[in-house]
Tab-separated table of C-alpha atoms and ligand atoms in Angstrom:
chain	number	residue	atom	x	y	z
A	17	MET	CA	2.651	-22.656	3.107
A	18	LEU	CA	1.288	-20.377	0.247
A	19	MET	CA	4.439	-18.095	-0.115
A	20	ASP	CA	6.930	-20.473	-0.041
A	21	GLY	CA	9.596	-19.596	-2.028
A	22	LYS	CA	8.508	-16.283	-3.026
A	23	LYS	CA	10.929	-12.940	-3.067
A	24	LEU	CA	8.782	-9.979	-1.868
A	25	LEU	CA	9.805	-6.259	-1.519
A	26	ILE	CA	7.503	-4.488	0.644
A	27	THR	CA	7.245	-0.723	1.208
A	28	GLY	CA	5.258	0.786	3.944
A	29	VAL	CA	6.346	-1.070	7.175
A	30	LEU	CA	6.375	2.450	9.401
A	31	MET	CA	5.233	0.872	12.812
A	32	ASP	CA	3.180	-2.526	13.643
A	33	SER	CA	0.318	-1.026	13.142
A	34	SER	CA	1.017	-0.606	9.192
A	35	ILE	CA	-0.788	-2.567	7.154
A	36	ALA	CA	2.287	-3.533	6.010
A	37	PHE	CA	4.065	-5.031	8.830
A	38	HIS	CA	1.325	-7.755	8.790
A	39	VAL	CA	1.518	-8.241	5.587
A	40	ALA	CA	5.537	-9.119	6.212
A	41	ARG	CA	4.713	-11.411	8.525
A	42	LEU	CA	1.901	-13.212	7.315
A	43	ALA	CA	4.288	-13.620	3.818
A	44	GLN	CA	7.529	-14.848	6.574
A	45	GLU	CA	4.971	-17.234	7.879
A	46	GLN	CA	3.979	-18.640	4.758
A	47	GLY	CA	7.024	-19.121	3.298
A	48	ALA	CA	8.698	-15.724	2.090
A	49	GLU	CA	11.993	-13.848	1.541
A	50	VAL	CA	11.271	-10.128	2.048
A	51	VAL	CA	12.734	-7.152	1.759
A	52	LEU	CA	11.400	-3.895	3.498
A	53	THR	CA	11.659	-0.016	2.136
A	54	SER	CA	11.118	2.850	4.822
A	55	PHE	CA	12.821	6.154	3.892
A	56	GLY	CA	14.823	9.535	5.970
A	57	ARG	CA	13.556	9.663	9.700
A	58	THR	CA	11.578	6.831	9.432
A	59	PHE	CA	14.179	4.666	8.657
A	60	ARG	CA	15.706	3.806	12.152
A	61	ILE	CA	12.103	3.078	13.273
A	62	THR	CA	11.391	1.017	10.191
A	63	GLN	CA	14.706	-0.865	10.934
A	64	THR	CA	13.091	-1.347	15.027
A	65	ILE	CA	10.015	-2.635	14.059
A	66	ALA	CA	11.493	-5.396	11.793
A	67	ARG	CA	12.494	-6.819	14.718
A	68	ARG	CA	9.403	-8.229	15.785
A	69	LEU	CA	8.926	-10.069	12.464
A	70	PRO	CA	9.025	-13.741	13.240
A	71	LYS	CA	12.781	-13.540	10.384
A	72	PRO	CA	14.884	-11.029	9.693
A	73	ALA	CA	14.533	-8.491	7.171
A	74	PRO	CA	16.692	-6.414	5.510
A	75	VAL	CA	15.311	-2.605	5.271
A	76	ILE	CA	16.654	-0.732	2.018
A	77	GLU	CA	16.371	3.823	1.487
A	78	LEU	CA	13.652	4.337	-0.799
A	79	ASP	CA	11.675	7.683	-0.876
A	80	VAL	CA	8.990	6.608	-3.977
A	81	THR	CA	9.788	10.649	-5.174
A	82	ASP	CA	13.256	10.145	-5.207
A	83	THR	CA	14.359	9.728	-9.123
A	84	GLU	CA	17.897	8.369	-7.903
A	85	HIS	CA	16.306	6.195	-5.119
A	86	LEU	CA	14.193	4.853	-7.959
A	87	ALA	CA	17.018	4.503	-10.457
A	88	THR	CA	19.185	2.668	-8.129
A	89	LEU	CA	16.193	0.490	-6.570
A	90	ALA	CA	16.226	-2.423	-8.431
A	91	ASP	CA	20.569	-3.205	-7.835
A	92	ARG	CA	19.948	-2.221	-4.299
A	93	VAL	CA	17.244	-5.067	-4.236
A	94	GLY	CA	19.587	-7.276	-6.697
A	95	GLU	CA	22.027	-7.017	-2.995
A	96	HIS	CA	19.659	-8.934	-1.109
A	97	THR	CA	17.927	-11.601	-3.943
A	98	ASP	CA	18.303	-12.138	-7.841
A	99	HIS	CA	14.321	-11.401	-8.230
A	100	LEU	CA	11.061	-10.672	-7.383
A	101	ASP	CA	8.028	-12.556	-7.370
A	102	GLY	CA	6.499	-9.583	-5.766
A	103	VAL	CA	5.601	-5.830	-4.734
A	104	LEU	CA	4.015	-4.357	-1.896
A	105	HIS	CA	2.970	-0.780	-2.233
A	106	SER	CA	1.479	0.344	1.002
A	107	ILE	CA	2.167	4.137	0.623
A	108	GLY	CA	-0.087	6.779	1.147
A	109	PHE	CA	0.904	11.002	1.869
A	110	ALA	CA	-0.689	13.876	1.504
A	111	PRO	CA	0.004	17.605	3.208
A	112	ARG	CA	-2.468	19.029	5.972
A	113	GLY	CA	-3.770	21.705	3.355
A	114	ALA	CA	-4.282	18.925	0.582
A	115	PHE	CA	-7.145	17.841	2.995
A	116	ASN	CA	-9.509	20.794	2.657
A	117	PHE	CA	-11.105	20.143	-0.831
A	118	MET	CA	-11.868	23.750	-1.913
A	119	GLU	CA	-8.776	25.546	-0.577
A	120	ALA	CA	-6.186	23.559	-0.892
A	121	PRO	CA	-2.953	24.650	-2.759
A	122	TRP	CA	-2.137	22.947	-6.425
A	123	GLU	CA	1.427	22.354	-4.652
A	124	ASP	CA	-0.016	20.582	-1.629
A	125	VAL	CA	-2.318	18.059	-4.047
A	126	SER	CA	0.566	17.407	-6.350
A	127	THR	CA	2.591	15.627	-3.487
A	128	ALA	CA	-0.450	13.806	-2.653
A	129	VAL	CA	-0.712	12.755	-6.140
A	130	HIS	CA	3.036	11.988	-6.048
A	131	VAL	CA	3.340	10.162	-3.284
A	132	SER	CA	0.133	8.290	-3.768
A	133	ALA	CA	-0.701	7.883	-7.181
A	134	TYR	CA	2.125	7.988	-9.616
A	135	SER	CA	4.034	6.432	-7.126
A	136	LEU	CA	2.235	2.914	-8.110
A	137	LYS	CA	3.627	2.808	-11.631
A	138	ALA	CA	6.760	4.358	-10.471
A	139	LEU	CA	7.939	1.915	-7.815
A	140	ALA	CA	6.716	-1.258	-10.621
A	141	ALA	CA	8.761	0.486	-13.068
A	142	ALA	CA	12.172	0.307	-10.625
A	143	CYS	CA	11.327	-3.206	-9.412
A	144	LEU	CA	10.832	-4.489	-13.872
A	145	PRO	CA	14.896	-5.092	-13.746
A	146	ARG	CA	14.198	-8.067	-11.173
A	147	MET	CA	10.827	-9.083	-12.360
A	148	SER	CA	11.689	-10.561	-15.635
A	149	GLU	CA	9.828	-14.539	-14.877
A	150	GLY	CA	6.599	-12.354	-14.133
A	151	GLY	CA	5.038	-11.613	-10.355
A	152	SER	CA	2.588	-9.371	-8.841
A	153	VAL	CA	2.125	-5.826	-7.816
A	154	VAL	CA	-0.415	-4.789	-5.357
A	155	GLY	CA	-1.124	-1.889	-3.866
A	156	LEU	CA	-3.789	-0.573	-1.196
A	157	THR	CA	-6.764	1.786	-1.528
A	158	PHE	CA	-9.329	3.365	-0.099
A	159	ASP	CA	-12.948	3.111	-1.634
A	160	ALA	CA	-11.911	6.391	-4.341
A	161	GLN	CA	-15.788	5.491	-6.033
A	162	TYR	CA	-17.471	8.304	-2.828
A	163	ALA	CA	-16.348	11.489	-1.674
A	164	TRP	CA	-15.791	11.116	2.060
A	165	PRO	CA	-16.196	13.554	4.446
A	166	MET	CA	-12.357	14.800	4.722
A	167	TYR	CA	-10.745	12.868	2.852
A	168	ASP	CA	-10.426	15.619	-0.107
A	169	TRP	CA	-7.711	15.429	-1.922
A	170	MET	CA	-6.246	12.492	-0.956
A	171	GLY	CA	-9.449	10.521	-2.214
A	172	VAL	CA	-8.736	12.471	-5.232
A	173	ALA	CA	-5.182	10.936	-6.060
A	174	LYS	CA	-6.590	7.716	-4.507
A	175	ALA	CA	-9.141	7.599	-7.629
A	176	ALA	CA	-5.960	8.104	-9.804
A	177	PHE	CA	-3.935	5.876	-7.597
A	178	GLU	CA	-7.042	2.958	-8.862
A	179	ALA	CA	-7.262	4.158	-12.492
A	180	THR	CA	-3.007	4.057	-12.024
A	181	ASN	CA	-3.650	0.369	-11.196
A	182	ARG	CA	-5.605	-0.272	-14.304
A	183	TYR	CA	-3.083	1.030	-16.618
A	184	LEU	CA	-0.069	-0.881	-14.945
A	185	ALA	CA	-1.976	-3.860	-15.395
A	186	ARG	CA	-2.877	-3.243	-19.034
A	187	ASP	CA	1.393	-2.206	-19.567
A	188	LEU	CA	2.590	-5.001	-17.156
A	189	GLY	CA	0.001	-7.810	-18.184
A	190	PRO	CA	2.438	-8.939	-21.616
A	191	ARG	CA	4.989	-9.611	-19.323
A	192	GLY	CA	2.793	-11.998	-16.994
A	193	ILE	CA	3.276	-9.319	-13.907
A	194	ARG	CA	-0.159	-8.882	-12.359
A	195	ALA	CA	-1.727	-5.612	-10.799
A	196	ASN	CA	-3.774	-5.725	-8.136
A	197	LEU	CA	-5.382	-3.629	-5.156
A	198	VAL	CA	-7.014	-4.219	-1.836
A	199	SER	CA	-9.671	-1.461	-1.184
A	200	ALA	CA	-9.723	-1.507	2.639
A	201	GLY	CA	-12.084	-0.280	5.338
A	202	PRO	CA	-10.669	2.403	7.854
A	203	ILE	CA	-7.617	0.757	9.988
A	204	ALA	CA	-6.552	2.770	12.653
A	205	THR	CA	-2.908	3.586	11.292
A	206	THR	CA	-0.453	5.967	11.372
A	207	ALA	CA	-1.507	7.372	8.235
A	208	ALA	CA	-5.152	7.078	9.078
A	209	LYS	CA	-4.691	9.228	11.635
A	210	SER	CA	-3.219	12.004	10.067
A	211	ILE	CA	-6.745	12.112	8.159
A	212	PRO	CA	-8.821	14.871	10.181
A	213	GLU	CA	-11.873	13.468	11.989
A	214	PHE	CA	-10.862	9.913	10.693
A	215	GLU	CA	-12.325	8.593	14.280
A	216	GLN	CA	-15.574	9.662	11.906
A	217	PHE	CA	-14.992	6.029	10.194
A	218	ALA	CA	-15.334	4.484	13.914
A	219	ARG	CA	-19.019	3.822	12.869
A	220	TRP	CA	-18.093	2.529	9.735
A	221	GLY	CA	-18.800	-2.045	11.395
A	222	GLU	CA	-22.669	-0.689	12.239
A	223	HIS	CA	-23.032	-0.357	8.269
A	224	ALA	CA	-20.719	-3.475	7.054
A	225	PRO	CA	-22.673	-6.544	7.230
A	226	LEU	CA	-19.732	-8.971	8.232
A	227	GLY	CA	-19.152	-6.155	11.260
A	228	TRP	CA	-15.866	-3.934	10.472
A	229	ASP	CA	-12.828	-3.349	13.362
A	230	VAL	CA	-11.172	-0.317	12.690
A	231	LYS	CA	-8.037	-1.689	15.092
A	232	ASP	CA	-7.680	-4.729	12.806
A	233	PRO	CA	-5.417	-4.379	9.874
A	234	VAL	CA	-5.158	-8.486	9.538
A	235	PRO	CA	-7.938	-8.966	6.593
A	236	ALA	CA	-6.216	-6.537	4.671
A	237	ALA	CA	-3.030	-7.926	4.729
A	238	GLN	CA	-4.624	-11.144	3.831
A	239	ALA	CA	-6.086	-10.198	0.627
A	240	CYS	CA	-2.814	-8.572	-0.054
A	241	VAL	CA	-0.626	-11.996	1.141
A	242	ALA	CA	-3.272	-13.744	-1.395
A	243	LEU	CA	-2.876	-11.564	-4.379
A	244	LEU	CA	0.791	-11.745	-4.313
A	245	SER	CA	0.395	-15.198	-3.886
A	246	ASP	CA	0.085	-17.874	-7.129
A	247	TRP	CA	-3.323	-18.326	-6.616
A	248	PHE	CA	-4.629	-15.188	-8.614
A	249	PRO	CA	-3.166	-15.969	-11.568
A	250	ALA	CA	-5.664	-14.494	-14.253
A	251	THR	CA	-6.219	-12.320	-12.280
A	252	THR	CA	-5.103	-8.465	-13.037
A	253	GLY	CA	-6.645	-4.795	-13.111
A	254	GLU	CA	-8.848	-5.672	-10.236
A	255	ILE	CA	-9.575	-3.861	-7.028
A	256	VAL	CA	-10.898	-6.561	-3.922
A	257	HIS	CA	-12.834	-4.854	-0.960
A	258	VAL	CA	-12.017	-5.911	2.269
A	259	ASP	CA	-13.909	-3.595	3.733
A	260	GLY	CA	-16.940	-5.711	5.842
A	261	GLY	CA	-19.063	-5.713	3.032
A	262	TYR	CA	-19.511	-1.866	3.082
A	263	HIS	CA	-19.387	-1.060	0.006
A	264	ALA	CA	-22.386	-3.284	-0.859
A	265	THR	CA	-24.568	-2.255	1.100
A	266	GLY	CA	-26.872	1.916	0.065
A	267	PHE	CA	-26.262	3.143	3.257
B	595	NAD	N1	-5.373	2.741	7.153
B	595	NAD	C1	-6.714	2.984	6.849
B	595	NAD	O1	-7.821	3.313	6.839
B	595	NAD	C2	-6.486	2.794	4.932
B	595	NAD	C3	-7.825	2.223	4.275
B	595	NAD	C4	-6.956	1.837	3.268
B	595	NAD	C5	-6.110	2.253	2.055
B	595	NAD	N2	-4.755	2.692	3.187
B	595	NAD	C6	-3.710	2.945	2.321
B	595	NAD	O2	-3.009	1.853	3.340
B	595	NAD	C7	-1.729	2.395	2.640
B	595	NAD	C8	-0.839	1.984	3.868
B	595	NAD	O3	-1.066	2.892	4.993
B	595	NAD	P1	-1.409	2.464	6.339
B	595	NAD	O4	-2.557	2.438	6.654
B	595	NAD	O5	-0.714	1.272	6.774
B	595	NAD	O6	-0.704	3.655	7.358
B	595	NAD	P2	1.162	3.524	7.638
B	595	NAD	O7	1.461	5.167	8.205
B	595	NAD	O8	1.304	2.160	8.412
B	595	NAD	O9	1.922	3.531	6.381
B	595	NAD	C9	1.953	4.549	5.285
B	595	NAD	C10	4.003	4.320	4.911
B	595	NAD	O10	3.464	5.631	3.279
B	595	NAD	C11	5.129	5.255	3.796
B	595	NAD	N3	5.306	6.934	2.720
B	595	NAD	C12	5.224	8.008	3.041
B	595	NAD	N4	5.175	8.581	2.291
B	595	NAD	C13	6.501	7.926	1.640
B	595	NAD	C14	7.654	8.292	0.667
B	595	NAD	N5	7.038	9.819	-0.139
B	595	NAD	N6	8.250	7.195	0.392
B	595	NAD	C15	8.549	6.023	0.796
B	595	NAD	N7	7.425	5.586	1.594
B	595	NAD	C16	6.407	7.092	1.990
B	595	NAD	C17	4.969	5.768	4.921
B	595	NAD	O11	7.013	5.900	5.374
B	595	NAD	C18	4.579	4.537	5.969
B	595	NAD	O12	5.517	3.709	6.001
B	595	NAD	C19	-1.782	3.831	2.049
B	595	NAD	O13	-1.494	3.403	0.905
B	595	NAD	C20	-2.881	3.887	2.326
B	595	NAD	O14	-3.522	5.350	2.006
B	595	NAD	C21	-5.274	2.297	4.552
């Protein structure tokens, strides 16, 4: 029971393929209580998918670009739990135009950066009133050291996301709050399918020393749960690769 008694806010449960769904499932299996977030027209889908979790989990509204949602988040979380031990940021979005590096207009780039990078700070700040005893903030990145085929401005947003994590670690450390990321290999989720030519990543496993299954979100979810637990007490500003070891090869 790695997460016994832990109270978590988990964003990003869209389908049961979502990495966040498996974080919520594993965390509940390990003893945590979970509150989910969703927004707009996906809200009812999240409520339906939440019924597939081992235990009931309330769903509250959160569009990370909505200042009103952010300003009221701590109070609305407070209707379900008095405090939070951990927060999962499992959010990414870029308009279609952002996946063309040389042609993308600033409007599309700014949306990608707002939803996929700045939102890590916005979410953490909104949760601070419920984290007075410290805790763990965990997010998901796709290795931003490289210029990937077709990832384009989403890759730039992920680079900003990774930098945001380091600054969060700097500013939240004195409050006893850790900030870490899991850098996952490609996983066939709804967000991934919106990336043009995502299928190119199907060969990832041929070059990852441990192999890689694009249909398996569980290894990335397990790492998120570990980082949300008490078992990384002196780790912050870190990026843990869960990619079958691909990042370590020279291919
Ligand atoms: N799938 C992959 O290959 C992969 C690899 C590495 C990292 N990641 C990252 O994992 C995270 C989760 O993505 P996923 O692959 O599970 O896909 P997913 O489509 O299941 O989840 C993405 C979530 O982002 C949410 N979202 C989008 N815009 C939002 C907004 N304005 N406010 C609040 N929520 C919003 C969606 O509702 C959805 O629940 C993302 O940050 C993604 O970049 C994914």
